[in-house]
Coordinates of C-alpha atoms in Angstrom, one line a residue:
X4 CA 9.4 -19.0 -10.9
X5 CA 5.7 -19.7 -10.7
X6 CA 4.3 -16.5 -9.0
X7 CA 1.2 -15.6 -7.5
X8 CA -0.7 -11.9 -7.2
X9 CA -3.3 -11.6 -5.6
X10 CA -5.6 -8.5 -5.8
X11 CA -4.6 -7.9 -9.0
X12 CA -7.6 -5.5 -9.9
X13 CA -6.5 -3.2 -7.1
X14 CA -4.3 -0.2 -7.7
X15 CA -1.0 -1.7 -6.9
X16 CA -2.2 -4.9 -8.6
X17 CA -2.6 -3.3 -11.9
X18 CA 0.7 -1.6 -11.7
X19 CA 2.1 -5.3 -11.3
X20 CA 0.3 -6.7 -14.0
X21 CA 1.7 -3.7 -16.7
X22 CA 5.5 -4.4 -15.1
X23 CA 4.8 -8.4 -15.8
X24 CA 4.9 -7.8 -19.4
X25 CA 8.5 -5.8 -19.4
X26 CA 9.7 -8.7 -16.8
X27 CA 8.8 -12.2 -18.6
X28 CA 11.3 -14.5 -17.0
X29 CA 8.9 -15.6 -14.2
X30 CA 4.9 -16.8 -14.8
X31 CA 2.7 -14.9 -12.8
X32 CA -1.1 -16.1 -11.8
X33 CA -2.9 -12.4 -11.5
X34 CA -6.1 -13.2 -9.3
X35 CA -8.8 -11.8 -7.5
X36 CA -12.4 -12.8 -5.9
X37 CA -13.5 -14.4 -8.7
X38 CA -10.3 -16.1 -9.5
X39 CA -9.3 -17.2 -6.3
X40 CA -10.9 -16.5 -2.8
X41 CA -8.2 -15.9 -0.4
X42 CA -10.6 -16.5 3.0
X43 CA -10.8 -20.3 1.7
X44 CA -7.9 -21.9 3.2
X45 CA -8.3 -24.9 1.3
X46 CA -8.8 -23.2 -2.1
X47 CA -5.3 -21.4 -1.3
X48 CA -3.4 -24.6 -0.5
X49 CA -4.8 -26.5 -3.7
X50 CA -3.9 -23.7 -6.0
X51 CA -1.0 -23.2 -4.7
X52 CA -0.2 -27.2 -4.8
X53 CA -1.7 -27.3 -8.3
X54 CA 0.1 -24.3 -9.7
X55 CA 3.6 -25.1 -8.2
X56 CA 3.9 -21.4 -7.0
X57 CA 7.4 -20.6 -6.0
X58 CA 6.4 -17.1 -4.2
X59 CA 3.2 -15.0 -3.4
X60 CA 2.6 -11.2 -3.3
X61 CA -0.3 -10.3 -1.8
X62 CA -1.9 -6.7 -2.4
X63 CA -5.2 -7.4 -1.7
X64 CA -6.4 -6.2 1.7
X65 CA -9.9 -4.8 3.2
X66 CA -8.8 -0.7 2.9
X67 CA -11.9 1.3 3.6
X68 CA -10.4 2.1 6.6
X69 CA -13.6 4.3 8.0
X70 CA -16.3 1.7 7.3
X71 CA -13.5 -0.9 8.7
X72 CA -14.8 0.4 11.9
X73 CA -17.9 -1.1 11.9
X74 CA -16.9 -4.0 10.0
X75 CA -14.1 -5.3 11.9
X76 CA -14.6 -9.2 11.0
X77 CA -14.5 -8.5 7.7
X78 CA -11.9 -6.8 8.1
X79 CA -10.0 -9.5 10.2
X80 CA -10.9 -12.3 7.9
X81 CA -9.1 -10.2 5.1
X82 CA -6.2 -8.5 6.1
X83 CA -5.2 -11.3 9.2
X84 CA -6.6 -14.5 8.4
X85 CA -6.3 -14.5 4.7
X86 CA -2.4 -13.8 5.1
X87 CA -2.0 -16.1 7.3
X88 CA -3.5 -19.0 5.1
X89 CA -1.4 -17.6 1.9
X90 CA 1.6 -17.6 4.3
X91 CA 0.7 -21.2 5.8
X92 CA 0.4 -22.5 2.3
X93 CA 3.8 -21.1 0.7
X94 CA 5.4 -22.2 3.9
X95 CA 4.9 -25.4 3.5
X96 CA 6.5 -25.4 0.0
X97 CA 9.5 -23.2 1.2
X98 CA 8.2 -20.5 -0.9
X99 CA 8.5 -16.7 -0.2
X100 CA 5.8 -14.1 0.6
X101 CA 5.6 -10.6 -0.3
X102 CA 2.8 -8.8 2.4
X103 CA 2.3 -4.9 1.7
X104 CA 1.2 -3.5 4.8
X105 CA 0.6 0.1 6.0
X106 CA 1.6 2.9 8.3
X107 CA -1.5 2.6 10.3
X108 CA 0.7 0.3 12.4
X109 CA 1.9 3.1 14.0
X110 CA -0.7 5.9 15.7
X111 CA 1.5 8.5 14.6
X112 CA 1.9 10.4 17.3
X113 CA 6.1 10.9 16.8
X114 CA 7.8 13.4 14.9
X115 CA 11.2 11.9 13.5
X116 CA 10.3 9.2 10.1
X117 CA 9.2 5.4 11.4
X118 CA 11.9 3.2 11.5
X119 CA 10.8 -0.8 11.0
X120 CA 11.9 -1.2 13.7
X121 CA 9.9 1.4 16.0
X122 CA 7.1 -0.2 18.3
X123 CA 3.9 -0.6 16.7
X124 CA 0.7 1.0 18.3
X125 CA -2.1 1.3 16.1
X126 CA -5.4 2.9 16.7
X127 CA -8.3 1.7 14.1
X128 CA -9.1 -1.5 13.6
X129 CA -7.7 -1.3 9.7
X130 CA -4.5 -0.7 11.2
X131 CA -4.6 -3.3 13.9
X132 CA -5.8 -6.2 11.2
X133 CA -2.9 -5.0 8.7
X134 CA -0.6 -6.0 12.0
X135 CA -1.8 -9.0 12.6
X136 CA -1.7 -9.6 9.1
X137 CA 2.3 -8.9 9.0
X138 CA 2.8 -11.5 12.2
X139 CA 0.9 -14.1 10.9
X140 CA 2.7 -13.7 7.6
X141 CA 6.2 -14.0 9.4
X142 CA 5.0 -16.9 12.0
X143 CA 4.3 -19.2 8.9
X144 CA 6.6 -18.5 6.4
X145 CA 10.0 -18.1 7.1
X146 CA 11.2 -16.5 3.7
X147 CA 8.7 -13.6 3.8
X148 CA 8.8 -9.3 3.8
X149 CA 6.9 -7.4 5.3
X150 CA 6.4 -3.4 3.0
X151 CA 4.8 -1.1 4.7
X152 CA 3.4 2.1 2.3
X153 CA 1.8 4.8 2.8
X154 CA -0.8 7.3 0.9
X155 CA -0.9 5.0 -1.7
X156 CA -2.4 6.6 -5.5
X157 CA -1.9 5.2 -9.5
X158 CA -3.8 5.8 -12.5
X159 CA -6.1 2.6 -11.4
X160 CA -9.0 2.5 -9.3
X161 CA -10.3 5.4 -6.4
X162 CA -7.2 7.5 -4.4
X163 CA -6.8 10.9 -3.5
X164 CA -5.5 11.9 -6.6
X165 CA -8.1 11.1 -8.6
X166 CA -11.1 12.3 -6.2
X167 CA -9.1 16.0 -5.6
X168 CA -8.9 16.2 -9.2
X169 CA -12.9 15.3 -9.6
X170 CA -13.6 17.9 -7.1
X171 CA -11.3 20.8 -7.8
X172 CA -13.1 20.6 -11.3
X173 CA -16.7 20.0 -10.0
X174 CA -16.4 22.6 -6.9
X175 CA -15.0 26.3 -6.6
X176 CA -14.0 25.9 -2.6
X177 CA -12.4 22.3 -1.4
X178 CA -11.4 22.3 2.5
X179 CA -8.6 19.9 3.3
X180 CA -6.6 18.5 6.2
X181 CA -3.2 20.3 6.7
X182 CA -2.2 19.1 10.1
X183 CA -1.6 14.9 8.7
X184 CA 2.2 15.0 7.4
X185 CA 3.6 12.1 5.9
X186 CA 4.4 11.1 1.9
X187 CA 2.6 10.0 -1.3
X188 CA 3.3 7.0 -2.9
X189 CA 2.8 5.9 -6.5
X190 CA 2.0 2.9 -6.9
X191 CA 4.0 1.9 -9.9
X192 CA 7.3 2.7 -8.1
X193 CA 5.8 0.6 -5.4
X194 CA 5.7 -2.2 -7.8
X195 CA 8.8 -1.3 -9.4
X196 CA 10.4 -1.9 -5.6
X197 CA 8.6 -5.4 -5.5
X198 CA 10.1 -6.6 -8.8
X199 CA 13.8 -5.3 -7.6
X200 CA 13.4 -7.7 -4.7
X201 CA 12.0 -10.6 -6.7
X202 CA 14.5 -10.4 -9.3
X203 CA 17.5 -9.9 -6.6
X204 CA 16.1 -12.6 -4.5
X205 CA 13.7 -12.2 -1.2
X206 CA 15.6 -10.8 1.9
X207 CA 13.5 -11.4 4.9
X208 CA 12.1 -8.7 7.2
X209 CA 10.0 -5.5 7.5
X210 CA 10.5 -2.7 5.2
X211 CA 9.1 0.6 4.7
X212 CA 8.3 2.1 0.8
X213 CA 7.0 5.8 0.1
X214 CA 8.1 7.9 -2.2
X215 CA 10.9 11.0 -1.1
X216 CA 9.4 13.7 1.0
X217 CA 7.2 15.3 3.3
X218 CA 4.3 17.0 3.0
X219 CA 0.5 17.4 4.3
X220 CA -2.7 16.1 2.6
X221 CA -3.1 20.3 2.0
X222 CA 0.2 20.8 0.4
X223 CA -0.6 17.2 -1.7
X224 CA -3.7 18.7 -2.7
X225 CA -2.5 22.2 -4.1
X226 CA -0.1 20.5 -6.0
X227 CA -2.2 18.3 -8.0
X228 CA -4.2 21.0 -8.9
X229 CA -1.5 23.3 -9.6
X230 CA -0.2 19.8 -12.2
X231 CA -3.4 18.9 -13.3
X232 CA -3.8 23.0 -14.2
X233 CA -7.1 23.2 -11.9
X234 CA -7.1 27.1 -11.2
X235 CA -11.1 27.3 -10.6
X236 CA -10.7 25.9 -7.0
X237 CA -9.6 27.4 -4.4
X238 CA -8.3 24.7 -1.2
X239 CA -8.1 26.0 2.2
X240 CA -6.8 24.2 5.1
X241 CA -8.6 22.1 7.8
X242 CA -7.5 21.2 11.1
X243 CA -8.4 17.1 11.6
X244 CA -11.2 18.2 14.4
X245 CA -12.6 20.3 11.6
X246 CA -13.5 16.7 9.5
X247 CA -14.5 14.1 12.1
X248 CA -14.3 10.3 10.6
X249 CA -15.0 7.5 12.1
X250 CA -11.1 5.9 12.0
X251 CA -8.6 7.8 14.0
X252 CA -5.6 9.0 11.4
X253 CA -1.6 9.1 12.2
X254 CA -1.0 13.2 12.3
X255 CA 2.7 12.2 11.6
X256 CA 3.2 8.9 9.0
X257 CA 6.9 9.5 7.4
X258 CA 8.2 6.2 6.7
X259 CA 12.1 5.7 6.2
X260 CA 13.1 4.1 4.0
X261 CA 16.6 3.4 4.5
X262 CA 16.3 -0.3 4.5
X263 CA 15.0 -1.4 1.2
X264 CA 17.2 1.6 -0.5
X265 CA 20.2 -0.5 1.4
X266 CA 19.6 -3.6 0.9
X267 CA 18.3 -3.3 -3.0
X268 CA 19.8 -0.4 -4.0
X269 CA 17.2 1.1 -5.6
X270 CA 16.8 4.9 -5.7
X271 CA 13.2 6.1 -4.9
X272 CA 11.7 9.2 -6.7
X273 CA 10.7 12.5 -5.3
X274 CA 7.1 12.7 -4.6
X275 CA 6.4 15.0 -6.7
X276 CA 8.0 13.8 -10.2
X277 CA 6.0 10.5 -9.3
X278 CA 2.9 12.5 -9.4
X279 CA 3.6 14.3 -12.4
X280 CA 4.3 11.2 -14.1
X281 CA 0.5 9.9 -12.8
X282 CA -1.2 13.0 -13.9
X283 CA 0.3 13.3 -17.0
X284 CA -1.2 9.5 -17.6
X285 CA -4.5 10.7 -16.7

């Protein structure tokens, strides 16, 4: 198959683009910005046309979810509209579409895992794009699915891993959020997940992809200093009203998971051998 990534200098995109070379039986065409501008409807349909792409997964998405806030048609043309012409130009070749999408669908206000099927209710305008993004995907192409991920970190680009590493070396006090539960997720076995489905064949619908787990940005935090052998630093918890931001966060974001480990059969790794694995990279 002809396949197309875009947002291939993101996080997730890089972990694609190392899994392409250990998975040559289908061409991929890796682009970004510069390559291909995915608010350009007509650019989309002609490379698509051009290219004779069979299939489309698309990581790249406006995710600066605080300044999202204040730039919420940006943020609109990116994570709805763009999908939508990505989806509208597959469709009409009777392609398939891979859309990652995000927990901040939900506001996170229950306390048993999210279920794909569970009503959506987001509250910040990155999580209400991201669902308009997933409709507009499934209203034009019929052969597409929808993976929802969570707390996503990889060796590539700016996460949480990386930053609580900078700091726990650069400061000797850090103060983070313990009362936001949900689970890591590495972005390789994201893209690990993505290839499973790609090589097995696209099964339609919404699916959720985290790693195995629960824990709180606190907890995540001590243990990537305790892997990453940062002793100097003490962490000390915050309550959420301690660090106002501008986006309002899910205090409870478990996804499960049940679905794409059903219908793929594909066992997902404990959050914390994932990150071991990252760190060690680093």
């Amino acid at each position: 198959m002809n396949i197309l990534l875009t947002g291939c200098n993101g996080q997730l995109g890089n972990e694609m683009q190392l899994l392409e070379k250990v998975n040559p039986q289908h061409t991929y065409f890796n682009t970004d910005v510069q390559e291909l501008d995915i608010t350009d409807q007509e650019a989309i349909t002609r490379f698509v046309d051009e290219n004779e792409i069979d299939g489309i997964v698309n990581c790249a998405a406006y995710t600066a979810v605080d300044k999202a806030e204040a730039n919420e048609a940006l943020c609109t043309l990116l994570n709805a509209e763009a999908p939508a012409y990505l989806a509208h130009a597959i469709g009409q070749r009777g392609g398939w579409m891979i859309q990652i999408s995000t927990d901040y669908v939900f506001d996170g206000t229950q306390h048993m895992p999210y279920v794909e099927d569970d009503d959506t209710c987001p509250n910040s305008v990155y999580g209400r794009t991201k669902l308009v993004g997933e409709l507009n995907v499934q209203k034009f192409c019929e052969q597409s699915m929808i993976i929802r991920t969570a707390w996503l970190y990889s060796t590539f680009g700016n996460n949480f891993v990386k930053t609580m590493i900078r700091l726990g070396k650069e400061k000797p006090e850090l103060g983070v959020i313990f009362d936001q539960i949900g689970t890591p997720t590495y972005a390789r076995d994201l893209a690990v997940a993505i290839f499973t489905a790609i090589n097995q064949g696209i099964v339609p619908g919404v699916y959720h992809f985290s790693n195995e787990g629960v824990i709180s940005w606190y907890d995540f935090t001590k243990a990537i200093h305790r892997l990453a052998g940062i002793t100097t630093c003490k962490v000390r918890p915050l309550h959420t009203a301690e660090y106002p931001t501008p986006a309002a966060r899910p205090h409870y974001s478990v996804l499960d998971k049940t679905r794409i480990k059903t219908v793929y059969g594909i066992d997902i790794p404990y959050w914390e051998e994932s990150l071991a694995e990252c760190i060690a990279k680093l």
